[in-house]
CSV table of C-alpha atoms in Angstrom, one decimal:
chain,number,residue,atom,x,y,z
C,1,MET,CA,0.0,0.0,0.0
C,2,SER,CA,1.4,3.4,-0.9
C,3,GLU,CA,1.8,6.0,1.8
C,4,SER,CA,-1.1,8.2,2.9
C,5,LEU,CA,-0.7,11.9,3.2
C,6,LEU,CA,-2.8,14.4,5.2
C,7,ASP,CA,-2.3,18.2,5.0
C,8,THR,CA,-4.7,20.4,6.8
C,9,GLN,CA,-5.1,23.7,8.7
C,10,ILE,CA,-7.4,24.1,11.6
C,11,PRO,CA,-8.4,27.1,13.8
C,12,SER,CA,-7.2,27.0,17.4
C,13,ASN,CA,-10.0,24.9,18.6
C,14,THR,CA,-9.4,21.6,20.5
C,15,THR,CA,-12.6,20.0,19.0
C,16,LYS,CA,-11.1,20.6,15.5
C,17,GLY,CA,-7.8,19.2,16.8
C,18,LEU,CA,-9.5,16.0,17.9
C,19,GLU,CA,-11.1,15.6,14.4
C,20,VAL,CA,-7.6,15.7,12.8
C,21,GLN,CA,-6.3,13.2,15.4
C,22,GLU,CA,-9.1,10.8,14.4
C,23,GLN,CA,-8.4,11.3,10.7
C,24,ILE,CA,-4.7,10.3,11.3
C,25,ILE,CA,-5.7,7.4,13.5
C,26,ALA,CA,-8.1,6.2,10.8
C,27,LEU,CA,-5.2,6.2,8.3
C,28,MET,CA,-3.0,4.3,10.8
C,29,GLU,CA,-5.8,1.7,11.0
C,30,LYS,CA,-6.0,1.5,7.2
C,31,HIS,CA,-2.3,0.8,7.2
C,32,GLU,CA,-2.9,-1.9,9.9
C,33,TYR,CA,-0.7,-0.3,12.6
C,34,SER,CA,-0.8,-2.1,16.0
C,35,MET,CA,-2.9,-0.9,18.9
C,36,ARG,CA,0.4,0.0,20.6
C,37,ASP,CA,1.4,2.2,17.8
C,38,VAL,CA,-2.0,3.8,17.7
C,39,PHE,CA,-2.0,4.4,21.5
C,40,ALA,CA,1.5,6.1,21.1
C,41,MET,CA,0.4,8.3,18.3
C,42,ARG,CA,-2.9,9.3,19.7
C,43,LEU,CA,-1.1,10.4,22.9
C,44,SER,CA,1.6,12.3,20.9
C,45,LEU,CA,-0.9,13.9,18.6
C,46,GLU,CA,-3.1,15.0,21.4
C,47,GLU,CA,-0.2,16.6,23.2
C,48,ALA,CA,1.3,18.3,20.1
C,49,ILE,CA,-2.0,19.7,18.8
C,50,THR,CA,-3.2,20.8,22.2
C,51,ASN,CA,0.2,22.5,22.9
C,52,ALA,CA,0.0,24.3,19.5
C,53,ILE,CA,-3.6,25.5,20.3
C,54,LYS,CA,-3.1,26.5,23.9
C,55,HIS,CA,0.5,27.4,24.4
C,56,GLY,CA,1.4,28.4,20.9
C,57,ASN,CA,-1.7,30.2,19.6
C,58,GLN,CA,-3.0,31.0,23.1
C,59,ASP,CA,-6.5,29.8,22.1
C,60,ASP,CA,-6.8,32.6,19.5
C,61,GLU,CA,-9.1,31.1,16.9
C,62,SER,CA,-7.9,33.5,14.3
C,63,LYS,CA,-4.6,31.7,14.4
C,64,LEU,CA,-4.1,28.5,12.6
C,65,VAL,CA,-2.5,25.2,13.4
C,66,THR,CA,-1.0,23.4,10.4
C,67,ILE,CA,-0.7,19.7,10.3
C,68,HIS,CA,1.2,17.5,7.8
C,69,ALA,CA,1.1,13.8,8.3
C,70,ARG,CA,2.7,11.0,6.2
C,71,ILE,CA,1.7,7.5,7.1
C,72,GLY,CA,3.8,4.8,5.4
C,73,GLU,CA,4.5,1.2,5.6
C,74,HIS,CA,7.5,1.6,7.9
C,75,GLY,CA,6.4,4.5,10.1
C,76,LEU,CA,4.9,7.9,10.5
C,77,HIS,CA,6.2,11.5,10.1
C,78,ILE,CA,4.0,14.3,11.4
C,79,GLU,CA,4.6,18.0,11.7
C,80,VAL,CA,2.5,20.4,13.7
C,81,THR,CA,3.0,24.1,13.3
C,82,ASP,CA,1.5,27.0,15.3
C,83,GLU,CA,1.5,30.8,14.8
C,84,GLY,CA,2.7,31.6,18.3
C,85,GLU,CA,5.9,33.1,19.6
C,86,GLY,CA,7.7,29.8,19.9
C,87,PHE,CA,9.5,28.5,23.0
C,88,ASP,CA,12.7,26.8,24.1
C,89,PRO,CA,12.0,23.1,24.9
C,90,ASP,CA,15.1,23.0,27.0
C,91,GLU,CA,13.5,25.4,29.4
C,92,VAL,CA,10.5,23.2,30.1
C,93,PRO,CA,11.0,21.7,33.6
C,94,ASP,CA,11.3,18.0,34.3
C,95,PRO,CA,7.7,17.2,35.5
C,96,THR,CA,9.0,14.4,37.7
C,97,SER,CA,11.3,16.5,39.7
C,98,GLY,CA,10.6,18.2,43.0
C,99,ASP,CA,7.3,20.0,43.4
C,100,PHE,CA,6.7,19.7,39.6
C,101,ILE,CA,5.4,16.2,40.1
C,102,HIS,CA,2.4,17.5,42.0
C,103,ARG,CA,1.4,20.0,39.3
C,104,ALA,CA,-1.6,19.3,37.2
C,105,SER,CA,0.1,20.1,33.9
C,106,GLY,CA,3.4,20.0,32.1
C,107,ARG,CA,3.8,16.3,31.2
C,108,GLY,CA,3.1,16.5,27.4
C,109,LEU,CA,6.7,16.9,26.2
C,110,MET,CA,8.0,14.2,28.4
C,111,LEU,CA,5.3,11.8,27.2
C,112,MET,CA,6.0,12.6,23.5
C,113,ARG,CA,9.7,11.9,24.1
C,114,ALA,CA,8.9,8.6,25.7
C,115,TYR,CA,6.6,7.4,22.9
C,116,LEU,CA,8.3,8.7,19.7
C,117,ASP,CA,11.5,7.6,18.0
C,118,ASN,CA,12.2,11.2,17.0
C,119,VAL,CA,10.8,14.4,18.4
C,120,CYS,CA,12.3,17.8,17.7
C,121,PHE,CA,11.3,21.4,17.6
C,122,ILE,CA,12.3,23.8,14.8
C,123,GLU,CA,11.4,27.3,13.7
C,124,GLY,CA,11.9,28.6,17.2
C,125,GLY,CA,9.7,26.0,18.8
C,126,ARG,CA,6.7,26.8,16.6
C,127,LYS,CA,7.0,23.5,14.7
C,128,ILE,CA,7.2,20.1,16.2
C,129,VAL,CA,8.4,17.1,14.1
C,130,MET,CA,7.4,13.7,15.3
C,131,GLU,CA,8.4,10.3,14.0
C,132,ARG,CA,7.6,6.8,15.1
C,133,THR,CA,8.6,3.6,13.3
C,134,ARG,CA,6.1,0.8,12.9
C,135,ASN,CA,6.2,-1.6,15.9
C,136,SER,CA,8.6,0.6,17.8
C,137,GLU,CA,9.6,-0.8,21.2
C,138,LEU,CA,8.9,2.6,22.8
C,139,PRO,CA,8.0,3.4,25.4
C,140,ILE,CA,10.6,1.7,27.6
C,141,VAL,CA,9.0,1.5,31.0
C,142,GLU,CA,10.9,0.4,34.0
C,143,ASP,CA,9.2,-2.0,36.3
C,144,ASP,CA,10.2,-0.9,39.8
C,145,ASP,CA,9.0,-1.4,43.3
C,146,GLU,CA,6.0,0.9,42.8
M,1,MET,CA,-28.8,10.8,27.1
M,2,SER,CA,-27.3,11.6,30.4
M,3,ASP,CA,-24.2,13.8,30.5
M,4,GLN,CA,-22.9,11.9,33.6
M,5,ARG,CA,-19.3,10.8,33.0
M,6,LEU,CA,-19.0,8.8,36.3
M,7,ASP,CA,-21.1,5.9,37.6
M,8,ILE,CA,-21.3,6.1,41.3
M,9,GLU,CA,-21.6,3.1,43.6
M,10,GLU,CA,-21.5,2.9,47.4
M,11,ILE,CA,-19.8,-0.1,49.0
M,12,GLY,CA,-20.0,0.4,52.7
M,13,SER,CA,-18.3,3.7,53.5
M,14,VAL,CA,-16.4,3.7,50.3
M,15,THR,CA,-17.5,5.5,47.1
M,16,VAL,CA,-16.6,3.8,43.8
M,17,ALA,CA,-16.6,6.1,40.9
M,18,ARG,CA,-16.4,4.3,37.5
M,19,PHE,CA,-15.4,6.3,34.5
M,20,LEU,CA,-17.9,5.7,31.7
M,21,ASP,CA,-15.8,7.0,28.8
M,22,LYS,CA,-13.4,4.7,26.9
M,23,LYS,CA,-11.4,7.7,25.9
M,24,ILE,CA,-10.9,10.6,28.2
M,25,LEU,CA,-9.7,13.1,25.6
M,26,ASP,CA,-12.2,15.8,24.9
M,27,GLU,CA,-11.5,19.0,26.8
M,28,ALA,CA,-15.1,19.6,27.8
M,29,ASN,CA,-15.5,16.0,29.0
M,30,ILE,CA,-12.3,16.3,31.0
M,31,ALA,CA,-13.7,19.4,32.7
M,32,THR,CA,-17.0,17.7,33.4
M,33,ILE,CA,-15.2,14.7,34.9
M,34,GLY,CA,-13.1,17.0,37.0
M,35,LYS,CA,-16.2,18.7,38.4
M,36,GLU,CA,-18.0,15.4,39.1
M,37,MET,CA,-14.9,14.0,40.9
M,38,ILE,CA,-14.4,17.2,43.0
M,39,GLY,CA,-18.2,17.3,43.7
M,40,LEU,CA,-17.9,13.9,45.4
M,41,VAL,CA,-15.5,15.4,48.0
M,42,GLU,CA,-16.6,19.0,48.3
M,43,ASP,CA,-20.4,18.7,47.8
M,44,ASP,CA,-21.1,15.2,49.1
M,45,GLY,CA,-18.4,14.9,51.7
M,46,ARG,CA,-17.1,11.6,50.4
M,47,THR,CA,-13.5,11.0,51.5
M,48,GLN,CA,-13.0,7.3,50.8
M,49,VAL,CA,-13.0,7.2,47.1
M,50,ILE,CA,-12.0,4.5,44.5
M,51,LEU,CA,-11.7,5.6,40.9
M,52,ASP,CA,-12.3,2.6,38.6
M,53,PHE,CA,-10.7,2.7,35.2
M,54,SER,CA,-12.0,-0.6,34.0
M,55,LEU,CA,-13.6,0.9,30.9
M,56,VAL,CA,-10.9,3.4,30.1
M,57,GLU,CA,-8.7,2.7,27.1
M,58,TYR,CA,-7.0,6.1,26.7
M,59,LEU,CA,-6.5,9.3,28.6
M,60,SER,CA,-4.6,12.5,27.9
M,61,SER,CA,-2.2,14.3,30.1
M,62,ALA,CA,-5.0,16.9,30.8
M,63,ALA,CA,-6.9,14.1,32.4
M,64,LEU,CA,-3.9,13.2,34.5
M,65,GLY,CA,-4.0,16.8,35.8
M,66,GLN,CA,-7.6,16.2,37.0
M,67,LEU,CA,-6.6,13.1,38.8
M,68,ILE,CA,-3.8,14.9,40.7
M,69,THR,CA,-6.2,17.7,41.6
M,70,MET,CA,-8.8,15.1,42.9
M,71,ASP,CA,-6.1,13.3,44.9
M,72,LYS,CA,-5.1,16.6,46.5
M,73,ARG,CA,-8.7,17.5,47.4
M,74,VAL,CA,-9.4,14.1,49.0
M,75,LYS,CA,-6.1,14.2,51.0
M,76,ALA,CA,-6.9,17.7,52.1
M,77,ALA,CA,-10.2,16.4,53.4
M,78,GLY,CA,-8.4,13.7,55.4
M,79,GLY,CA,-9.4,11.0,53.1
M,80,THR,CA,-8.0,8.4,50.7
M,81,CYS,CA,-8.3,8.2,46.9
M,82,ILE,CA,-7.3,4.9,45.2
M,83,LEU,CA,-7.2,4.2,41.4
M,84,CYS,CA,-7.9,0.7,40.2
M,85,ASN,CA,-8.4,-1.5,37.1
M,86,ILE,CA,-5.9,0.5,35.1
M,87,GLN,CA,-5.1,-1.1,31.7
M,88,LYS,CA,-1.4,-1.6,30.9
M,89,ASP,CA,-1.1,1.1,28.3
M,90,ILE,CA,-2.4,3.6,30.7
M,91,LEU,CA,-0.4,2.2,33.6
M,92,ASP,CA,2.7,2.9,31.4
M,93,VAL,CA,1.7,6.6,31.2
M,94,PHE,CA,1.6,6.7,35.1
M,95,LYS,CA,5.0,5.0,35.3
M,96,ILE,CA,6.7,7.3,32.7
M,97,THR,CA,5.4,10.4,34.5
M,98,GLN,CA,6.2,8.8,37.9
M,99,LEU,CA,2.7,9.5,39.0
M,100,HIS,CA,2.4,5.9,40.3
M,101,LYS,CA,4.5,7.1,43.2
M,102,VAL,CA,2.3,10.1,43.9
M,103,LEU,CA,-1.1,8.5,43.4
M,104,THR,CA,-2.3,5.3,45.1
M,105,LEU,CA,-2.9,2.5,42.5
M,106,ALA,CA,-4.5,-0.8,43.1
M,107,THR,CA,-4.7,-3.8,40.7
M,108,ASP,CA,-8.5,-4.2,40.9
M,109,LEU,CA,-11.6,-3.3,43.0
M,110,ASP,CA,-11.0,-6.0,45.6
M,111,ASP,CA,-7.4,-4.8,46.1
M,112,ALA,CA,-8.6,-1.2,46.4
M,113,LEU,CA,-11.3,-2.0,48.9
M,114,GLY,CA,-8.8,-4.0,51.0
M,115,ARG,CA,-6.7,-0.9,51.5
M,116,PHE,CA,-9.4,1.0,53.5
């Protein structure tokens, strides 16, 4: 099966964001990706699109979020771009450290890094590039004493 | 159709709140779930609470935030909040974010009830 492409722009609205997520998930199912891959990408798409809408575009519906998705036999490549001021991902605190673990938000970036084979920010943080290979072993979760 | 996102059951002095959504994703739903959970503590005075995830297949990090807030409110009221029946994929999310060390998790409902 040849790769599937999805290119779209949405206003800064999380309901519209969910619709795009579902379109990409439907393409993954068409390409017979595993439930594990679908879980990983649903989580990553949710975090990336929500971040673009809320933190990037500040919920301003006049600003757009642009999504390019390429779903192939061997993996996915997805780009999400907002029209905000950008940010430095290195300045995002570790959500597991100190008091941050008790905060209600701030875990999206950590989760994306755990579930994706490649995640990087370009264009001053306004664009996130996400890649996951089919049947990736990620996330690596340590079983500890709980 | 009811807008209720939680099914509530009383077992002795313990309140079991079962999430009815398979996917806890939508921002409005998450806000409603948050209000219903907090209402158990602040409106109804219930402080021994089990949150049952048996139907839940997916949740976003925004939903994690609501769970942290709920846990804080229950603890502030002197009570205990236990999460149970968490599917493996979701349990992985708790472990990656280290929230399994902050929140109290039980394997199933019997395990959770046994901790009160």
